[in-house]
PDB file of C-alpha atoms and ligand atoms in Angstrom:
ATOM      1  CA  MET A   1     -44.761 -32.330 -25.848  1.00  0.00           C
ATOM      2  CA  GLU A   2     -41.706 -32.183 -24.181  1.00  0.00           C
ATOM      3  CA  ASP A   3     -40.419 -35.469 -24.248  1.00  0.00           C
ATOM      4  CA  ILE A   4     -37.119 -34.504 -22.812  1.00  0.00           C
ATOM      5  CA  ASN A   5     -36.942 -32.797 -19.111  1.00  0.00           C
ATOM      6  CA  VAL A   6     -34.091 -30.214 -20.324  1.00  0.00           C
ATOM      7  CA  ARG A   7     -34.080 -28.912 -16.599  1.00  0.00           C
ATOM      8  CA  GLU A   8     -32.938 -32.136 -14.761  1.00  0.00           C
ATOM      9  CA  LEU A   9     -30.505 -32.695 -17.618  1.00  0.00           C
ATOM     10  CA  ILE A  10     -28.782 -29.779 -17.230  1.00  0.00           C
ATOM     11  CA  GLU A  11     -29.134 -29.391 -13.488  1.00  0.00           C
ATOM     12  CA  THR A  12     -27.124 -33.092 -13.703  1.00  0.00           C
ATOM     13  CA  ALA A  13     -24.917 -31.588 -15.956  1.00  0.00           C
ATOM     14  CA  LEU A  14     -24.165 -28.656 -13.311  1.00  0.00           C
ATOM     15  CA  ASN A  15     -23.593 -30.482 -11.032  1.00  0.00           C
ATOM     16  CA  MET A  16     -21.208 -33.302 -12.393  1.00  0.00           C
ATOM     17  CA  ARG A  17     -18.740 -30.118 -12.912  1.00  0.00           C
ATOM     18  CA  ARG A  18     -17.666 -30.822  -9.478  1.00  0.00           C
ATOM     19  CA  MET A  19     -16.393 -34.363  -9.866  1.00  0.00           C
ATOM     20  CA  SER A  20     -13.860 -33.019 -12.784  1.00  0.00           C
ATOM     21  CA  TYR A  21     -10.486 -33.542 -12.914  1.00  0.00           C
ATOM     22  CA  THR A  22      -8.569 -30.560 -13.877  1.00  0.00           C
ATOM     23  CA  PRO A  23      -5.165 -29.713 -12.032  1.00  0.00           C
ATOM     24  CA  TYR A  24      -3.947 -28.531 -15.710  1.00  0.00           C
ATOM     25  CA  SER A  25      -6.835 -26.249 -17.709  1.00  0.00           C
ATOM     26  CA  HIS A  26      -8.588 -25.624 -14.648  1.00  0.00           C
ATOM     27  CA  TRP A  27     -11.606 -25.930 -16.949  1.00  0.00           C
ATOM     28  CA  ASN A  28     -14.262 -28.378 -15.447  1.00  0.00           C
ATOM     29  CA  VAL A  29     -16.969 -29.913 -17.616  1.00  0.00           C
ATOM     30  CA  GLY A  30     -19.256 -31.861 -16.520  1.00  0.00           C
ATOM     31  CA  ALA A  31     -22.456 -34.089 -19.323  1.00  0.00           C
ATOM     32  CA  ALA A  32     -25.493 -36.155 -18.743  1.00  0.00           C
ATOM     33  CA  LEU A  33     -26.520 -38.179 -21.128  1.00  0.00           C
ATOM     34  CA  LEU A  34     -29.949 -38.966 -21.901  1.00  0.00           C
ATOM     35  CA  ALA A  35     -30.575 -42.783 -22.695  1.00  0.00           C
ATOM     36  CA  ALA A  36     -33.776 -43.779 -24.975  1.00  0.00           C
ATOM     37  CA  ASP A  37     -34.795 -46.038 -21.362  1.00  0.00           C
ATOM     38  CA  GLY A  38     -34.872 -42.937 -19.850  1.00  0.00           C
ATOM     39  CA  THR A  39     -31.621 -43.186 -17.718  1.00  0.00           C
ATOM     40  CA  ILE A  40     -29.623 -40.585 -17.588  1.00  0.00           C
ATOM     41  CA  TYR A  41     -25.350 -41.080 -17.690  1.00  0.00           C
ATOM     42  CA  THR A  42     -23.148 -38.648 -16.254  1.00  0.00           C
ATOM     43  CA  GLY A  43     -19.999 -37.620 -17.075  1.00  0.00           C
ATOM     44  CA  CYS A  44     -16.653 -35.152 -16.385  1.00  0.00           C
ATOM     45  CA  ASN A  45     -13.770 -34.438 -17.617  1.00  0.00           C
ATOM     46  CA  ILE A  46     -10.299 -36.173 -16.753  1.00  0.00           C
ATOM     47  CA  GLU A  47      -7.685 -34.774 -17.079  1.00  0.00           C
ATOM     48  CA  ASN A  48      -3.702 -36.522 -17.205  1.00  0.00           C
ATOM     49  CA  ALA A  49      -0.239 -35.649 -16.854  1.00  0.00           C
ATOM     50  CA  ALA A  50       0.918 -36.374 -20.255  1.00  0.00           C
ATOM     51  CA  PHE A  51      -2.353 -34.651 -21.548  1.00  0.00           C
ATOM     52  CA  THR A  52      -3.646 -37.009 -24.666  1.00  0.00           C
ATOM     53  CA  PRO A  53      -4.867 -39.295 -22.459  1.00  0.00           C
ATOM     54  CA  THR A  54      -7.527 -36.493 -21.295  1.00  0.00           C
ATOM     55  CA  ASN A  55     -11.090 -37.535 -21.730  1.00  0.00           C
ATOM     56  CA  CYS A  56     -13.953 -35.142 -22.257  1.00  0.00           C
ATOM     57  CA  ALA A  57     -16.871 -35.086 -20.244  1.00  0.00           C
ATOM     58  CA  GLU A  58     -19.198 -36.571 -22.902  1.00  0.00           C
ATOM     59  CA  ARG A  59     -16.804 -38.933 -23.746  1.00  0.00           C
ATOM     60  CA  THR A  60     -16.663 -40.448 -20.370  1.00  0.00           C
ATOM     61  CA  ALA A  61     -20.938 -40.332 -20.222  1.00  0.00           C
ATOM     62  CA  PHE A  62     -20.508 -42.233 -23.418  1.00  0.00           C
ATOM     63  CA  PHE A  63     -18.262 -44.423 -22.555  1.00  0.00           C
ATOM     64  CA  LYS A  64     -19.747 -45.122 -19.024  1.00  0.00           C
ATOM     65  CA  ALA A  65     -23.015 -45.955 -21.283  1.00  0.00           C
ATOM     66  CA  VAL A  66     -21.654 -48.458 -23.570  1.00  0.00           C
ATOM     67  CA  SER A  67     -19.741 -50.483 -21.355  1.00  0.00           C
ATOM     68  CA  GLU A  68     -22.906 -51.255 -19.544  1.00  0.00           C
ATOM     69  CA  GLY A  69     -24.486 -51.798 -22.949  1.00  0.00           C
ATOM     70  CA  VAL A  70     -26.448 -49.226 -23.936  1.00  0.00           C
ATOM     71  CA  LYS A  71     -26.333 -47.635 -27.067  1.00  0.00           C
ATOM     72  CA  ASP A  72     -29.539 -45.829 -28.086  1.00  0.00           C
ATOM     73  CA  PHE A  73     -29.621 -42.246 -27.029  1.00  0.00           C
ATOM     74  CA  LYS A  74     -31.694 -39.424 -26.963  1.00  0.00           C
ATOM     75  CA  ALA A  75     -29.676 -35.742 -25.991  1.00  0.00           C
ATOM     76  CA  ILE A  76     -26.690 -34.817 -24.175  1.00  0.00           C
ATOM     77  CA  ALA A  77     -26.569 -31.382 -22.052  1.00  0.00           C
ATOM     78  CA  VAL A  78     -23.259 -30.058 -21.433  1.00  0.00           C
ATOM     79  CA  ALA A  79     -21.568 -27.392 -19.070  1.00  0.00           C
ATOM     80  CA  GLY A  80     -18.085 -26.279 -18.783  1.00  0.00           C
ATOM     81  CA  GLY A  81     -16.241 -23.222 -17.418  1.00  0.00           C
ATOM     82  CA  PRO A  82     -13.253 -22.407 -15.134  1.00  0.00           C
ATOM     83  CA  ASP A  83     -12.834 -23.650 -11.166  1.00  0.00           C
ATOM     84  CA  GLY A  84     -14.865 -21.628  -8.582  1.00  0.00           C
ATOM     85  CA  GLN A  85     -16.942 -20.677 -11.091  1.00  0.00           C
ATOM     86  CA  TRP A  86     -20.748 -22.138 -10.368  1.00  0.00           C
ATOM     87  CA  ASP A  87     -23.438 -19.533 -11.963  1.00  0.00           C
ATOM     88  CA  ASP A  88     -23.683 -17.844 -15.114  1.00  0.00           C
ATOM     89  CA  LEU A  89     -21.274 -19.873 -16.827  1.00  0.00           C
ATOM     90  CA  PRO A  90     -19.792 -19.510 -20.657  1.00  0.00           C
ATOM     91  CA  PHE A  91     -20.494 -20.995 -23.533  1.00  0.00           C
ATOM     92  CA  CYS A  92     -18.842 -24.342 -23.861  1.00  0.00           C
ATOM     93  CA  SER A  93     -19.450 -26.827 -27.056  1.00  0.00           C
ATOM     94  CA  PRO A  94     -18.757 -30.269 -27.343  1.00  0.00           C
ATOM     95  CA  CYS A  95     -15.108 -31.132 -28.789  1.00  0.00           C
ATOM     96  CA  GLY A  96     -14.735 -32.277 -32.454  1.00  0.00           C
ATOM     97  CA  VAL A  97     -13.717 -35.626 -31.277  1.00  0.00           C
ATOM     98  CA  CYS A  98     -16.715 -35.735 -28.551  1.00  0.00           C
ATOM     99  CA  ARG A  99     -18.951 -34.679 -31.671  1.00  0.00           C
ATOM    100  CA  GLN A 100     -17.655 -37.918 -33.716  1.00  0.00           C
ATOM    101  CA  VAL A 101     -18.168 -40.033 -30.749  1.00  0.00           C
ATOM    102  CA  MET A 102     -21.537 -38.913 -31.153  1.00  0.00           C
ATOM    103  CA  SER A 103     -21.640 -39.809 -34.773  1.00  0.00           C
ATOM    104  CA  GLU A 104     -21.184 -43.203 -33.621  1.00  0.00           C
ATOM    105  CA  PHE A 105     -24.289 -43.972 -31.800  1.00  0.00           C
ATOM    106  CA  CYS A 106     -26.265 -41.367 -32.070  1.00  0.00           C
ATOM    107  CA  LYS A 107     -29.063 -40.402 -35.025  1.00  0.00           C
ATOM    108  CA  ASP A 108     -29.878 -37.159 -36.901  1.00  0.00           C
ATOM    109  CA  ASP A 109     -32.881 -36.276 -33.992  1.00  0.00           C
ATOM    110  CA  PHE A 110     -30.188 -36.357 -31.012  1.00  0.00           C
ATOM    111  CA  ARG A 111     -30.244 -33.443 -29.236  1.00  0.00           C
ATOM    112  CA  ILE A 112     -27.060 -31.311 -27.329  1.00  0.00           C
ATOM    113  CA  PHE A 113     -27.710 -28.294 -24.835  1.00  0.00           C
ATOM    114  CA  CYS A 114     -24.789 -26.206 -23.954  1.00  0.00           C
ATOM    115  CA  ALA A 115     -26.029 -24.762 -20.713  1.00  0.00           C
ATOM    116  CA  GLN A 116     -24.840 -21.876 -19.340  1.00  0.00           C
ATOM    117  CA  SER A 117     -27.569 -22.423 -16.808  1.00  0.00           C
ATOM    118  CA  VAL A 118     -30.644 -24.430 -16.268  1.00  0.00           C
ATOM    119  CA  ASP A 119     -32.425 -21.658 -18.062  1.00  0.00           C
ATOM    120  CA  LYS A 120     -30.195 -20.589 -20.833  1.00  0.00           C
ATOM    121  CA  TYR A 121     -28.589 -23.087 -23.474  1.00  0.00           C
ATOM    122  CA  THR A 122     -28.356 -23.077 -26.419  1.00  0.00           C
ATOM    123  CA  GLU A 123     -29.743 -26.316 -28.569  1.00  0.00           C
ATOM    124  CA  TYR A 124     -28.462 -28.095 -31.521  1.00  0.00           C
ATOM    125  CA  THR A 125     -29.512 -31.390 -33.424  1.00  0.00           C
ATOM    126  CA  LEU A 126     -26.256 -34.072 -34.194  1.00  0.00           C
ATOM    127  CA  PRO A 127     -26.095 -32.549 -37.640  1.00  0.00           C
ATOM    128  CA  GLU A 128     -26.276 -29.028 -36.845  1.00  0.00           C
ATOM    129  CA  ILE A 129     -22.981 -29.412 -34.513  1.00  0.00           C
ATOM    130  CA  ILE A 130     -21.496 -32.033 -37.253  1.00  0.00           C
ATOM    131  CA  PRO A 131     -22.560 -31.505 -40.621  1.00  0.00           C
ATOM    132  CA  ASP A 132     -21.865 -34.284 -43.588  1.00  0.00           C
ATOM    133  CA  ARG A 133     -20.195 -36.372 -40.995  1.00  0.00           C
ATOM    134  CA  PHE A 134     -18.214 -39.719 -41.414  1.00  0.00           C
ATOM    135  CA  GLY A 135     -20.309 -42.431 -39.787  1.00  0.00           C
ATOM    136  CA  PRO A 136     -21.014 -46.122 -39.951  1.00  0.00           C
ATOM    137  CA  LYS A 137     -23.123 -46.076 -42.250  1.00  0.00           C
ATOM    138  CA  ASP A 138     -19.628 -45.169 -44.848  1.00  0.00           C
ATOM    139  CA  LEU A 139     -18.528 -48.282 -43.739  1.00  0.00           C
ATOM    140  CA  LEU A 140     -21.237 -50.559 -42.870  1.00  0.00           C
ATOM    141  CA  GLY A 141     -23.459 -49.251 -45.541  1.00  0.00           C
TER     142      GLY A 141
HETATM  143  N1  THU B 201     -13.219 -30.530 -22.495  1.00  0.00           N
HETATM  144  C1  THU B 201     -14.828 -31.288 -21.799  1.00  0.00           C
HETATM  145  O1  THU B 201     -14.352 -32.173 -21.359  1.00  0.00           O
HETATM  146  N2  THU B 201     -15.543 -31.286 -23.051  1.00  0.00           N
HETATM  147  C2  THU B 201     -15.718 -29.857 -24.018  1.00  0.00           C
HETATM  148  O2  THU B 201     -16.677 -30.156 -24.479  1.00  0.00           O
HETATM  149  C3  THU B 201     -14.787 -29.458 -24.027  1.00  0.00           C
HETATM  150  C4  THU B 201     -13.175 -29.553 -23.561  1.00  0.00           C
HETATM  151  C5  THU B 201     -12.194 -30.502 -21.432  1.00  0.00           C
HETATM  152  C6  THU B 201     -10.837 -31.372 -21.499  1.00  0.00           C
HETATM  153  C7  THU B 201     -10.099 -30.601 -20.828  1.00  0.00           C
HETATM  154  O3  THU B 201     -10.365 -30.893 -19.715  1.00  0.00           O
HETATM  155  C8  THU B 201     -10.506 -28.990 -20.804  1.00  0.00           C
HETATM  156  O4  THU B 201     -11.682 -29.278 -20.923  1.00  0.00           O
HETATM  157  C9  THU B 201     -10.131 -28.062 -21.349  1.00  0.00           C
HETATM  158  O5  THU B 201     -10.234 -28.035 -22.759  1.00  0.00           O
END
């Protein structure tokens, strides 16, 4: 039994691309992060003229959730592509920094859906996208 409404999660990520602030890359990414209690935290990428302060969609979603006291997650859907392209998106997977942020809060069963449309997506678990990760256990035991 699928305990995750993958379609709803992907639709939310696709819609969030419209909120992206991307005057430099024109590459819009949306994310939808499913918490253990069923709440979906949304995110988009937010760029900056100084470039390095840019925040990815995935981290926006995580930081929104954590800032509201939520630290238990099941899955995230991510969708990205160029300005003006809303269908049949290219494959877009989380950057290394976002994978590290996932490592901080998520366990091995956390699922990542890289979506190109509601019907076309690639699914990973956390260890698949960041094997041998450095995480809280390394410092806290
Ligand atoms: N980006 C994300 O938001 N998430 C990803 O998974 C890949 C990259 C953003 C960062 C930047 O605003 C733009 O996409 C181009 O790298």
